Amino acid sequence: MQIARFSKIGFIMAATGSAVGLGNIWKFPYQAGKYGGGAFVLVYLITVLVVGFSIMLTEMLIGYLGRSDTFSNFEKLAPRHKAKWRYAGMQAFSSILIMAFYAVVIAWVLNYIVTSFSLLPSSVAQAKSTFSGMLQSGFFVQFFYLTVTFVIVTAVIARGIKGGIEKLNLVLMPLLFLIIGGMFLYATTFSAFSHAVTFMFRPDFTKLTTTAFVTAVGHAFFTLSLGMGAIMTYSASLQKGQSLVKSSLLIIFFDTLVAILAGLMLFTFLYQYGGKPSAGPGLVFISLPVIFYQMGGVGNFLSIIFFIALAFAAITSAVSLVEPTVQYFMDRNGWKRTKASVIIGLFFYIFGIVVIMSQTIHFSSYLTWGGRNLFSWLDYLTAALLLPLGGLVMSIFVGFIMPKSQVEKVLRPELGFLFNAWYFNIRYIAPILLMVVIVSLLSAQ
Ligand code: PFF
């Protein structure tokens, strides 16, 4: 049962901190680049607004009314079959699967902050070999920064909702906005800025394949932290009377803003210096450092603050990935917060070590199945299956299982005449779309 409550601004910052992460600054630009820009961005924006908003409200509602860990929330709110419905709360455990590879990417980012102080790679070939060298034979470097990640995330969570999570986000989020906003403004002074705007906002529908479409929808879930119990767990600490609708809209606004600003900035730099937007996951770790090199002295500075911003974004998200499981063990097993934080922390840490090994020359063959190593299995399975599945379960639960009167009591006053549209959406449109996405993503790969 939650006792500590976020302050109003604390909740907005913590949930925004959860949403704004590697998904916005690392994944979104490379996916937009890979799938041709404008049309992908358009599908993403529509999904975020229509489905993302509805599911975020749904997830917040369950947390707000349940006031507990994810399992207890479903159990409490289900009018019948309580014991069975509590398993819907298992979505909290999938966040640890995300965390196992997410923490590894944070380790790369921390490493890149430090290396940005010295020489940057002068060519794409050199940057590629630095990056793949780190993956294939830089076990100890990754291990070291994974340990740092483990210590930071565990220490923050052990300090609790107010003293740890809220404080962290109240400090890091404004700094993150400052850095991304500042770098974006700098990017607007380049001649290639208009090229980047065209690329991101002029849709070329011939590029919109089924895979691009479902990836955009899947990404909308990932970026808003939906379907994993993160928003639900934070919402259990919402103050009474805080508007769920306004909070959701603000979080979505900030999340989208950061993705768009980061995308425009990255594509401007790429076009200005002759890089390709379709570079894939290496966009930030391979193409970008070369561009920073080409910028000269200012490049080192930009590289340092860029990776610092990325680390801030990622750490605030990581905390929200671990908190749901910690909350579970506190509420249901009576563990103290410190014990739960350390044990869950150790779990993702050890799992993360195995993920690092899955990319090394020595162990990759043991940790690769069906052409995918463990890292890419976790990334793919969580985005393609678990997050949309979590969203599907929640929309069915609120749409069909919870008594309408209970839902209406909280949301009708806030949504007014839009209540019926939202209710229809989570009962019919969102579940169908989510089922289509799950099936297509699973069959497309
Ligand atoms: N929203 C985060 C990002 O965009 O990087 C990732 C994430 C955090 C996904 C928390 C799911 C979650 F529960």
Tab-separated table of C-alpha atoms and ligand atoms in Angstrom:
chain	number	residue	atom	x	y	z
A	1	MET	CA	0.000	0.000	0.000
A	2	GLN	CA	1.399	3.393	-0.985
A	3	ILE	CA	1.835	5.934	1.773
A	4	ALA	CA	4.305	8.385	0.253
A	5	ARG	CA	2.759	10.697	-2.319
A	6	PHE	CA	4.409	12.658	-5.080
A	7	SER	CA	3.895	16.410	-5.085
A	8	LYS	CA	1.888	17.465	-8.152
A	9	ILE	CA	4.903	18.699	-10.074
A	10	GLY	CA	6.917	15.753	-8.701
A	11	PHE	CA	4.509	13.314	-10.309
A	12	ILE	CA	4.567	15.110	-13.665
A	13	MET	CA	8.363	15.196	-13.660
A	14	ALA	CA	8.714	11.564	-12.532
A	15	ALA	CA	6.268	10.259	-15.131
A	16	THR	CA	7.845	12.470	-17.795
A	17	GLY	CA	11.213	11.162	-16.647
A	18	SER	CA	9.923	7.652	-17.178
A	19	ALA	CA	8.589	8.442	-20.630
A	20	VAL	CA	11.502	10.498	-21.917
A	21	GLY	CA	14.380	8.096	-22.295
A	22	LEU	CA	16.532	6.189	-24.727
A	23	GLY	CA	13.325	5.719	-26.694
A	24	ASN	CA	13.158	9.421	-27.542
A	25	ILE	CA	16.764	10.314	-28.191
A	26	TRP	CA	18.256	7.042	-29.400
A	27	LYS	CA	15.439	4.876	-30.794
A	28	PHE	CA	13.011	7.387	-32.268
A	29	PRO	CA	15.479	9.206	-34.541
A	30	TYR	CA	17.024	6.007	-35.899
A	31	GLN	CA	13.652	4.389	-36.463
A	32	ALA	CA	12.310	7.516	-38.164
A	33	GLY	CA	15.472	7.542	-40.287
A	34	LYS	CA	15.211	3.865	-41.133
A	35	TYR	CA	11.544	4.020	-42.094
A	36	GLY	CA	11.772	7.094	-44.283
A	37	GLY	CA	10.913	10.025	-41.998
A	38	GLY	CA	7.613	11.905	-42.399
A	39	ALA	CA	5.127	9.066	-42.817
A	40	PHE	CA	6.600	7.171	-39.861
A	41	VAL	CA	6.521	10.330	-37.738
A	42	LEU	CA	2.903	10.967	-38.708
A	43	VAL	CA	1.756	7.458	-37.723
A	44	TYR	CA	3.719	7.764	-34.506
A	45	LEU	CA	2.144	11.135	-33.661
A	46	ILE	CA	-1.388	9.955	-34.408
A	47	THR	CA	-0.879	6.805	-32.321
A	48	VAL	CA	0.581	8.744	-29.433
A	49	LEU	CA	-2.371	11.124	-29.427
A	50	VAL	CA	-5.203	8.706	-30.034
A	51	VAL	CA	-4.171	5.367	-28.539
A	52	GLY	CA	-1.282	6.496	-26.321
A	53	PHE	CA	-3.386	9.100	-24.561
A	54	SER	CA	-6.282	6.694	-23.977
A	55	ILE	CA	-4.108	3.903	-22.629
A	56	MET	CA	-2.099	6.264	-20.457
A	57	LEU	CA	-5.323	7.464	-18.882
A	58	THR	CA	-6.396	3.847	-18.402
A	59	GLU	CA	-3.121	2.880	-16.761
A	60	MET	CA	-3.179	5.950	-14.513
A	61	LEU	CA	-6.741	5.216	-13.483
A	62	ILE	CA	-5.867	1.678	-12.355
A	63	GLY	CA	-2.919	2.956	-10.310
A	64	TYR	CA	-4.835	5.904	-8.877
A	65	LEU	CA	-7.778	3.785	-7.740
A	66	GLY	CA	-5.736	0.736	-6.730
A	67	ARG	CA	-3.056	2.656	-4.791
A	68	SER	CA	-0.806	-0.415	-4.631
A	69	ASP	CA	1.547	-2.606	-6.605
A	70	THR	CA	0.315	-3.810	-9.999
A	71	PHE	CA	-0.893	-7.224	-8.755
A	72	SER	CA	-2.889	-5.788	-5.860
A	73	ASN	CA	-4.365	-3.086	-8.112
A	74	PHE	CA	-5.994	-5.579	-10.478
A	75	GLU	CA	-7.034	-7.788	-7.582
A	76	LYS	CA	-8.670	-4.907	-5.735
A	77	LEU	CA	-10.451	-3.421	-8.708
A	78	ALA	CA	-11.768	-6.627	-10.290
A	79	PRO	CA	-15.370	-7.097	-9.181
A	80	ARG	CA	-15.121	-10.893	-9.622
A	81	HIS	CA	-12.381	-13.504	-10.096
A	82	LYS	CA	-9.987	-11.338	-8.109
A	83	ALA	CA	-7.406	-14.095	-7.678
A	84	LYS	CA	-7.194	-14.618	-11.434
A	85	TRP	CA	-7.084	-10.935	-12.379
A	86	ARG	CA	-4.122	-10.280	-10.158
A	87	TYR	CA	-1.941	-12.045	-12.735
A	88	ALA	CA	-2.617	-9.146	-15.086
A	89	GLY	CA	-0.181	-7.361	-12.797
A	90	MET	CA	2.596	-9.573	-14.118
A	91	GLN	CA	3.303	-6.816	-16.593
A	92	ALA	CA	5.443	-5.301	-13.838
A	93	PHE	CA	7.893	-8.163	-14.248
A	94	SER	CA	8.402	-7.541	-17.930
A	95	SER	CA	9.879	-4.190	-17.050
A	96	ILE	CA	12.846	-6.072	-15.627
A	97	LEU	CA	13.317	-7.707	-19.022
A	98	ILE	CA	13.488	-4.259	-20.587
A	99	MET	CA	15.811	-3.133	-17.848
A	100	ALA	CA	18.268	-5.952	-18.593
A	101	PHE	CA	19.105	-4.473	-22.012
A	102	TYR	CA	18.232	-0.872	-21.178
A	103	ALA	CA	20.897	-0.846	-18.449
A	104	VAL	CA	23.467	-2.090	-20.960
A	105	VAL	CA	22.711	0.828	-23.284
A	106	ILE	CA	23.053	3.179	-20.299
A	107	ALA	CA	26.485	1.642	-19.734
A	108	TRP	CA	27.437	2.524	-23.340
A	109	VAL	CA	26.175	6.068	-22.843
A	110	LEU	CA	28.221	6.550	-19.667
A	111	ASN	CA	31.268	5.235	-21.489
A	112	TYR	CA	30.649	7.685	-24.347
A	113	ILE	CA	30.439	10.620	-21.903
A	114	VAL	CA	33.917	9.802	-20.680
A	115	THR	CA	35.417	9.138	-24.109
A	116	SER	CA	33.941	12.417	-25.419
A	117	PHE	CA	36.531	14.225	-23.305
A	118	SER	CA	39.334	12.827	-25.443
A	119	LEU	CA	39.657	12.219	-29.156
A	120	LEU	CA	36.489	11.637	-31.129
A	121	PRO	CA	36.534	9.227	-34.091
A	122	SER	CA	37.526	10.993	-37.295
A	123	SER	CA	35.772	8.656	-39.738
A	124	VAL	CA	32.721	6.424	-39.846
A	125	ALA	CA	34.986	3.390	-40.207
A	126	GLN	CA	36.860	4.337	-37.065
A	127	ALA	CA	33.640	5.069	-35.144
A	128	LYS	CA	32.214	1.736	-36.244
A	129	SER	CA	35.233	-0.164	-35.100
A	130	THR	CA	35.223	1.666	-31.738
A	131	PHE	CA	31.558	0.795	-31.228
A	132	SER	CA	31.736	-2.807	-32.335
A	133	GLY	CA	35.030	-3.183	-30.469
A	134	MET	CA	33.222	-2.147	-27.301
A	135	LEU	CA	30.436	-4.667	-27.934
A	136	GLN	CA	32.583	-7.567	-29.009
A	137	SER	CA	35.625	-7.293	-26.813
A	138	GLY	CA	34.973	-4.479	-24.369
A	139	PHE	CA	33.369	-6.680	-21.745
A	140	PHE	CA	35.075	-5.014	-18.802
A	141	VAL	CA	34.300	-1.470	-19.881
A	142	GLN	CA	30.627	-2.339	-20.229
A	143	PHE	CA	30.716	-4.291	-16.989
A	144	PHE	CA	32.220	-1.323	-15.172
A	145	TYR	CA	29.575	1.133	-16.395
A	146	LEU	CA	26.808	-1.390	-15.807
A	147	THR	CA	27.985	-1.539	-12.208
A	148	VAL	CA	27.801	2.262	-12.010
A	149	THR	CA	24.259	2.098	-13.418
A	150	PHE	CA	23.273	-0.556	-10.895
A	151	VAL	CA	24.602	1.546	-8.009
A	152	ILE	CA	22.868	4.769	-9.133
A	153	VAL	CA	19.481	3.190	-9.884
A	154	THR	CA	19.456	1.092	-6.703
A	155	ALA	CA	20.502	4.030	-4.516
A	156	VAL	CA	17.748	6.254	-5.920
A	157	ILE	CA	15.032	3.635	-5.531
A	158	ALA	CA	16.159	2.697	-2.028
A	159	ARG	CA	15.539	6.322	-1.019
A	160	GLY	CA	11.891	5.995	-1.908
A	161	ILE	CA	9.245	7.888	-3.824
A	162	LYS	CA	9.840	11.341	-2.385
A	163	GLY	CA	13.455	11.306	-1.277
A	164	GLY	CA	14.746	9.326	-4.258
A	165	ILE	CA	12.558	9.209	-7.351
A	166	GLU	CA	10.897	12.630	-7.053
A	167	LYS	CA	14.123	14.409	-6.145
A	168	LEU	CA	16.073	12.783	-8.972
A	169	ASN	CA	13.501	13.810	-11.548
A	170	LEU	CA	13.062	17.332	-10.213
A	171	VAL	CA	16.764	17.902	-10.781
A	172	LEU	CA	17.531	15.901	-13.921
A	173	MET	CA	14.465	16.649	-16.046
A	174	PRO	CA	14.904	20.450	-16.190
A	175	LEU	CA	18.600	19.947	-16.977
A	176	LEU	CA	17.704	17.519	-19.737
A	177	PHE	CA	15.251	19.997	-21.271
A	178	LEU	CA	17.852	22.714	-21.061
A	179	ILE	CA	20.484	20.661	-22.893
A	180	ILE	CA	18.170	19.310	-25.603
A	181	GLY	CA	16.497	22.726	-26.027
A	182	GLY	CA	19.883	24.451	-26.248
A	183	MET	CA	21.288	21.968	-28.759
A	184	PHE	CA	18.113	22.233	-30.805
A	185	LEU	CA	18.415	26.032	-30.936
A	186	TYR	CA	22.016	25.648	-32.037
A	187	ALA	CA	20.894	23.240	-34.773
A	188	THR	CA	18.386	25.826	-36.104
A	189	THR	CA	21.342	28.044	-37.056
A	190	PHE	CA	22.589	25.447	-39.588
A	191	SER	CA	21.520	25.600	-43.223
A	192	ALA	CA	20.585	21.913	-43.155
A	193	PHE	CA	17.874	22.573	-40.563
A	194	SER	CA	15.177	23.042	-43.206
A	195	HIS	CA	16.231	19.758	-44.811
A	196	ALA	CA	15.737	18.020	-41.468
A	197	VAL	CA	12.290	19.608	-41.079
A	198	THR	CA	11.284	18.392	-44.530
A	199	PHE	CA	12.561	14.910	-43.802
A	200	MET	CA	10.628	14.624	-40.564
A	201	PHE	CA	7.405	16.325	-41.554
A	202	ARG	CA	6.829	15.665	-45.233
A	203	PRO	CA	5.239	12.221	-45.352
A	204	ASP	CA	6.216	9.948	-48.199
A	205	PHE	CA	3.567	7.247	-47.959
A	206	THR	CA	5.341	4.944	-50.385
A	207	LYS	CA	7.841	4.330	-47.586
A	208	LEU	CA	5.126	3.360	-45.125
A	209	THR	CA	5.370	-0.426	-45.170
A	210	THR	CA	3.430	-2.600	-42.735
A	211	THR	CA	6.578	-3.032	-40.691
A	212	ALA	CA	7.067	0.735	-40.519
A	213	PHE	CA	3.460	1.161	-39.444
A	214	VAL	CA	3.503	-1.388	-36.643
A	215	THR	CA	6.946	-0.298	-35.502
A	216	ALA	CA	5.604	3.246	-35.128
A	217	VAL	CA	2.675	1.998	-33.051
A	218	GLY	CA	4.935	-0.263	-30.938
A	219	HIS	CA	7.301	2.618	-30.405
A	220	ALA	CA	4.497	4.899	-29.239
A	221	PHE	CA	3.965	2.430	-26.380
A	222	PHE	CA	7.621	2.127	-25.557
A	223	THR	CA	8.213	5.852	-25.519
A	224	LEU	CA	5.247	6.559	-23.252
A	225	SER	CA	6.282	3.751	-20.856
A	226	LEU	CA	2.907	2.080	-21.262
A	227	GLY	CA	1.997	-1.535	-20.578
A	228	MET	CA	4.735	-2.306	-18.048
A	229	GLY	CA	3.285	-1.077	-14.792
A	230	ALA	CA	5.613	1.938	-14.634
A	231	ILE	CA	2.971	4.641	-15.029
A	232	MET	CA	0.563	2.539	-12.950
A	233	THR	CA	3.026	2.255	-10.075
A	234	TYR	CA	3.818	5.975	-10.113
A	235	SER	CA	0.103	6.780	-10.273
A	236	ALA	CA	-0.450	4.815	-7.076
A	237	SER	CA	1.392	7.701	-5.415
A	238	LEU	CA	-0.662	10.425	-7.098
A	239	GLN	CA	-2.158	13.044	-4.843
A	240	LYS	CA	-5.896	12.873	-4.445
A	241	GLY	CA	-7.608	15.283	-6.763
A	242	GLN	CA	-4.719	15.659	-9.250
A	243	SER	CA	-6.151	15.663	-12.748
A	244	LEU	CA	-5.419	12.433	-14.608
A	245	VAL	CA	-6.308	13.956	-17.962
A	246	LYS	CA	-4.126	17.030	-17.583
A	247	SER	CA	-1.260	14.931	-16.229
A	248	SER	CA	-1.451	12.500	-19.169
A	249	LEU	CA	-1.556	15.322	-21.693
A	250	LEU	CA	1.425	17.079	-20.136
A	251	ILE	CA	3.513	13.906	-20.034
A	252	ILE	CA	2.660	13.111	-23.642
A	253	PHE	CA	3.412	16.676	-24.684
A	254	PHE	CA	6.861	16.687	-23.061
A	255	ASP	CA	7.686	13.221	-24.357
A	256	THR	CA	6.755	14.109	-27.915
A	257	LEU	CA	8.521	17.440	-27.719
A	258	VAL	CA	11.812	15.829	-26.710
A	259	ALA	CA	11.549	13.205	-29.459
A	260	ILE	CA	10.847	15.832	-32.126
A	261	LEU	CA	13.529	18.247	-30.942
A	262	ALA	CA	16.109	15.461	-30.650
A	263	GLY	CA	15.155	14.126	-34.089
A	264	LEU	CA	15.359	17.530	-35.775
A	265	MET	CA	18.670	18.282	-34.119
A	266	LEU	CA	20.236	14.947	-35.058
A	267	PHE	CA	19.040	15.052	-38.665
A	268	THR	CA	20.253	18.645	-39.041
A	269	PHE	CA	23.735	17.638	-37.914
A	270	LEU	CA	23.635	14.570	-40.152
A	271	TYR	CA	22.597	16.477	-43.265
A	272	GLN	CA	25.027	19.300	-42.571
A	273	TYR	CA	27.970	16.922	-42.350
A	274	GLY	CA	26.977	14.338	-44.908
A	275	GLY	CA	25.791	11.511	-42.661
A	276	LYS	CA	22.878	9.241	-43.503
A	277	PRO	CA	19.613	9.301	-41.515
A	278	SER	CA	19.113	5.601	-42.148
A	279	ALA	CA	22.154	4.513	-40.141
A	280	GLY	CA	20.083	2.375	-37.728
A	281	PRO	CA	20.854	1.817	-34.033
A	282	GLY	CA	24.402	3.070	-34.610
A	283	LEU	CA	23.097	6.562	-35.456
A	284	VAL	CA	23.880	7.988	-32.040
A	285	PHE	CA	26.921	5.847	-31.265
A	286	ILE	CA	28.587	5.798	-34.675
A	287	SER	CA	27.398	8.600	-36.977
A	288	LEU	CA	27.032	11.284	-34.344
A	289	PRO	CA	30.512	11.106	-32.775
A	290	VAL	CA	32.051	11.511	-36.258
A	291	ILE	CA	29.943	14.618	-36.819
A	292	PHE	CA	31.006	16.003	-33.458
A	293	TYR	CA	34.610	15.403	-34.535
A	294	GLN	CA	34.037	17.355	-37.724
A	295	MET	CA	32.693	20.297	-35.722
A	296	GLY	CA	36.082	20.774	-34.057
A	297	GLY	CA	36.450	22.015	-30.450
A	298	VAL	CA	32.761	22.758	-29.980
A	299	GLY	CA	32.094	19.157	-31.041
A	300	ASN	CA	33.721	17.720	-27.917
A	301	PHE	CA	31.609	19.978	-25.769
A	302	LEU	CA	28.425	19.068	-27.652
A	303	SER	CA	29.297	15.387	-27.468
A	304	ILE	CA	29.772	15.551	-23.699
A	305	ILE	CA	26.517	17.387	-23.007
A	306	PHE	CA	24.590	15.273	-25.510
A	307	PHE	CA	25.595	12.013	-23.858
A	308	ILE	CA	25.021	13.520	-20.411
A	309	ALA	CA	21.468	14.413	-21.488
A	310	LEU	CA	21.004	10.914	-22.848
A	311	ALA	CA	22.221	9.463	-19.544
A	312	PHE	CA	19.830	11.679	-17.568
A	313	ALA	CA	16.930	10.632	-19.777
A	314	ALA	CA	17.841	6.964	-19.505
A	315	ILE	CA	18.448	6.867	-15.750
A	316	THR	CA	15.103	8.477	-14.925
A	317	SER	CA	13.427	5.859	-17.156
A	318	ALA	CA	15.450	3.022	-15.653
A	319	VAL	CA	14.286	3.960	-12.175
A	320	SER	CA	10.688	3.677	-13.356
A	321	LEU	CA	11.418	0.260	-14.856
A	322	VAL	CA	12.655	-1.148	-11.570
A	323	GLU	CA	10.197	0.525	-9.172
A	324	PRO	CA	7.130	-1.618	-10.117
A	325	THR	CA	8.884	-4.847	-9.121
A	326	VAL	CA	10.296	-3.271	-5.972
A	327	GLN	CA	6.782	-2.121	-5.084
A	328	TYR	CA	5.479	-5.628	-5.675
A	329	PHE	CA	7.888	-7.217	-3.213
A	330	MET	CA	7.264	-4.486	-0.654
A	331	ASP	CA	3.489	-4.757	-0.821
A	332	ARG	CA	3.038	-8.465	-1.255
A	333	ASN	CA	6.040	-9.978	0.498
A	334	GLY	CA	6.497	-7.327	3.140
A	335	TRP	CA	10.105	-6.625	2.163
A	336	LYS	CA	11.734	-3.402	3.306
A	337	ARG	CA	12.378	-0.928	0.473
A	338	THR	CA	16.158	-1.227	0.798
A	339	LYS	CA	16.087	-5.017	0.623
A	340	ALA	CA	13.730	-4.997	-2.360
A	341	SER	CA	15.800	-2.358	-4.201
A	342	VAL	CA	19.054	-4.243	-3.737
A	343	ILE	CA	17.665	-7.662	-4.678
A	344	ILE	CA	15.826	-6.441	-7.778
A	345	GLY	CA	18.829	-4.304	-8.642
A	346	LEU	CA	21.102	-7.340	-8.424
A	347	PHE	CA	18.710	-9.261	-10.618
A	348	PHE	CA	18.831	-6.804	-13.513
A	349	TYR	CA	22.566	-6.323	-12.939
A	350	ILE	CA	23.341	-10.021	-13.303
A	351	PHE	CA	20.910	-10.358	-16.185
A	352	GLY	CA	22.611	-7.320	-17.757
A	353	ILE	CA	25.993	-9.043	-17.508
A	354	VAL	CA	24.593	-11.965	-19.487
A	355	VAL	CA	23.199	-9.485	-22.040
A	356	ILE	CA	26.658	-7.921	-22.406
A	357	MET	CA	28.120	-11.395	-22.891
A	358	SER	CA	25.585	-12.122	-25.622
A	359	GLN	CA	27.337	-9.581	-27.848
A	360	THR	CA	30.933	-10.592	-27.145
A	361	ILE	CA	32.944	-12.717	-29.559
A	362	HIS	CA	33.504	-15.433	-26.965
A	363	PHE	CA	29.946	-15.988	-25.818
A	364	SER	CA	27.681	-14.713	-28.563
A	365	SER	CA	27.273	-18.127	-30.163
A	366	TYR	CA	25.931	-19.567	-26.894
A	367	LEU	CA	23.517	-16.689	-26.409
A	368	THR	CA	22.118	-16.367	-29.905
A	369	TRP	CA	18.997	-18.137	-31.080
A	370	GLY	CA	17.307	-17.882	-34.437
A	371	GLY	CA	19.710	-15.220	-35.639
A	372	ARG	CA	19.111	-12.917	-32.657
A	373	ASN	CA	21.288	-12.534	-29.624
A	374	LEU	CA	19.848	-12.102	-26.146
A	375	PHE	CA	20.037	-8.301	-26.377
A	376	SER	CA	17.980	-8.145	-29.509
A	377	TRP	CA	15.513	-10.824	-28.313
A	378	LEU	CA	14.743	-8.784	-25.218
A	379	ASP	CA	14.394	-5.554	-27.192
A	380	TYR	CA	12.175	-7.199	-29.777
A	381	LEU	CA	9.986	-9.300	-27.479
A	382	THR	CA	9.260	-6.500	-25.064
A	383	ALA	CA	8.375	-3.927	-27.748
A	384	ALA	CA	6.555	-6.336	-30.067
A	385	LEU	CA	4.713	-8.408	-27.548
A	386	LEU	CA	4.835	-7.492	-23.895
A	387	LEU	CA	4.106	-3.750	-24.004
A	388	PRO	CA	1.172	-3.951	-26.410
A	389	LEU	CA	-0.071	-7.006	-24.483
A	390	GLY	CA	0.045	-5.025	-21.255
A	391	GLY	CA	-1.932	-2.262	-22.990
A	392	LEU	CA	-4.446	-4.754	-24.331
A	393	VAL	CA	-5.046	-6.322	-20.922
A	394	MET	CA	-5.530	-2.918	-19.291
A	395	SER	CA	-7.957	-1.680	-21.903
A	396	ILE	CA	-10.050	-4.849	-21.599
A	397	PHE	CA	-9.939	-4.621	-17.814
A	398	VAL	CA	-11.100	-1.006	-17.612
A	399	GLY	CA	-13.413	-1.294	-20.613
A	400	PHE	CA	-15.206	-4.535	-19.758
A	401	ILE	CA	-14.345	-5.770	-16.277
A	402	MET	CA	-14.431	-2.755	-13.990
A	403	PRO	CA	-17.934	-1.414	-13.399
A	404	LYS	CA	-18.541	1.512	-15.719
A	405	SER	CA	-19.868	3.592	-12.826
A	406	GLN	CA	-16.528	3.370	-11.016
A	407	VAL	CA	-14.629	4.501	-14.083
A	408	GLU	CA	-17.128	7.211	-14.873
A	409	LYS	CA	-17.020	8.662	-11.389
A	410	VAL	CA	-13.377	9.639	-11.798
A	411	LEU	CA	-13.129	10.396	-15.473
A	412	ARG	CA	-16.526	11.820	-16.532
A	413	PRO	CA	-15.988	15.057	-14.573
A	414	GLU	CA	-12.574	15.435	-16.190
A	415	LEU	CA	-13.371	14.364	-19.725
A	416	GLY	CA	-16.908	15.748	-20.026
A	417	PHE	CA	-18.520	14.867	-23.330
A	418	LEU	CA	-15.288	13.182	-24.476
A	419	PHE	CA	-15.775	10.449	-21.877
A	420	ASN	CA	-17.878	8.358	-24.258
A	421	ALA	CA	-15.305	8.649	-27.044
A	422	TRP	CA	-12.509	7.594	-24.687
A	423	TYR	CA	-14.562	4.678	-23.342
A	424	PHE	CA	-15.407	3.502	-26.843
A	425	ASN	CA	-11.774	3.816	-27.807
A	426	ILE	CA	-10.441	1.632	-25.001
A	427	ARG	CA	-13.199	-0.939	-25.475
A	428	TYR	CA	-12.973	-1.378	-29.227
A	429	ILE	CA	-10.438	0.680	-31.159
A	430	ALA	CA	-7.376	0.283	-28.935
A	431	PRO	CA	-7.762	-3.493	-28.355
A	432	ILE	CA	-8.236	-4.199	-32.052
A	433	LEU	CA	-5.316	-2.030	-33.061
A	434	LEU	CA	-3.137	-3.620	-30.394
A	435	MET	CA	-4.024	-7.117	-31.504
A	436	VAL	CA	-3.184	-6.208	-35.100
A	437	VAL	CA	0.133	-4.748	-33.979
A	438	ILE	CA	1.081	-7.783	-31.901
A	439	VAL	CA	0.247	-10.223	-34.684
A	440	SER	CA	1.960	-8.199	-37.411
A	441	LEU	CA	5.074	-7.480	-35.398
A	442	LEU	CA	5.439	-11.104	-34.439
A	443	SER	CA	4.909	-12.343	-37.963
A	444	ALA	CA	6.972	-9.596	-39.637
A	445	GLN	CA	10.253	-10.512	-37.973
B	1	PFF	N1	9.830	5.258	-22.097
B	1	PFF	C1	11.198	4.852	-21.982
B	1	PFF	C2	11.962	5.376	-23.190
B	1	PFF	O1	11.367	5.973	-24.081
B	1	PFF	O2	13.165	5.174	-23.227
B	1	PFF	C3	11.366	3.366	-21.861
B	1	PFF	C4	10.438	2.701	-20.889
B	1	PFF	C5	10.447	3.072	-19.547
B	1	PFF	C6	9.551	1.749	-21.340
B	1	PFF	C7	9.560	2.486	-18.671
B	1	PFF	C8	8.658	1.134	-20.485
B	1	PFF	C9	8.676	1.521	-19.154
B	1	PFF	F1	7.842	0.957	-18.339
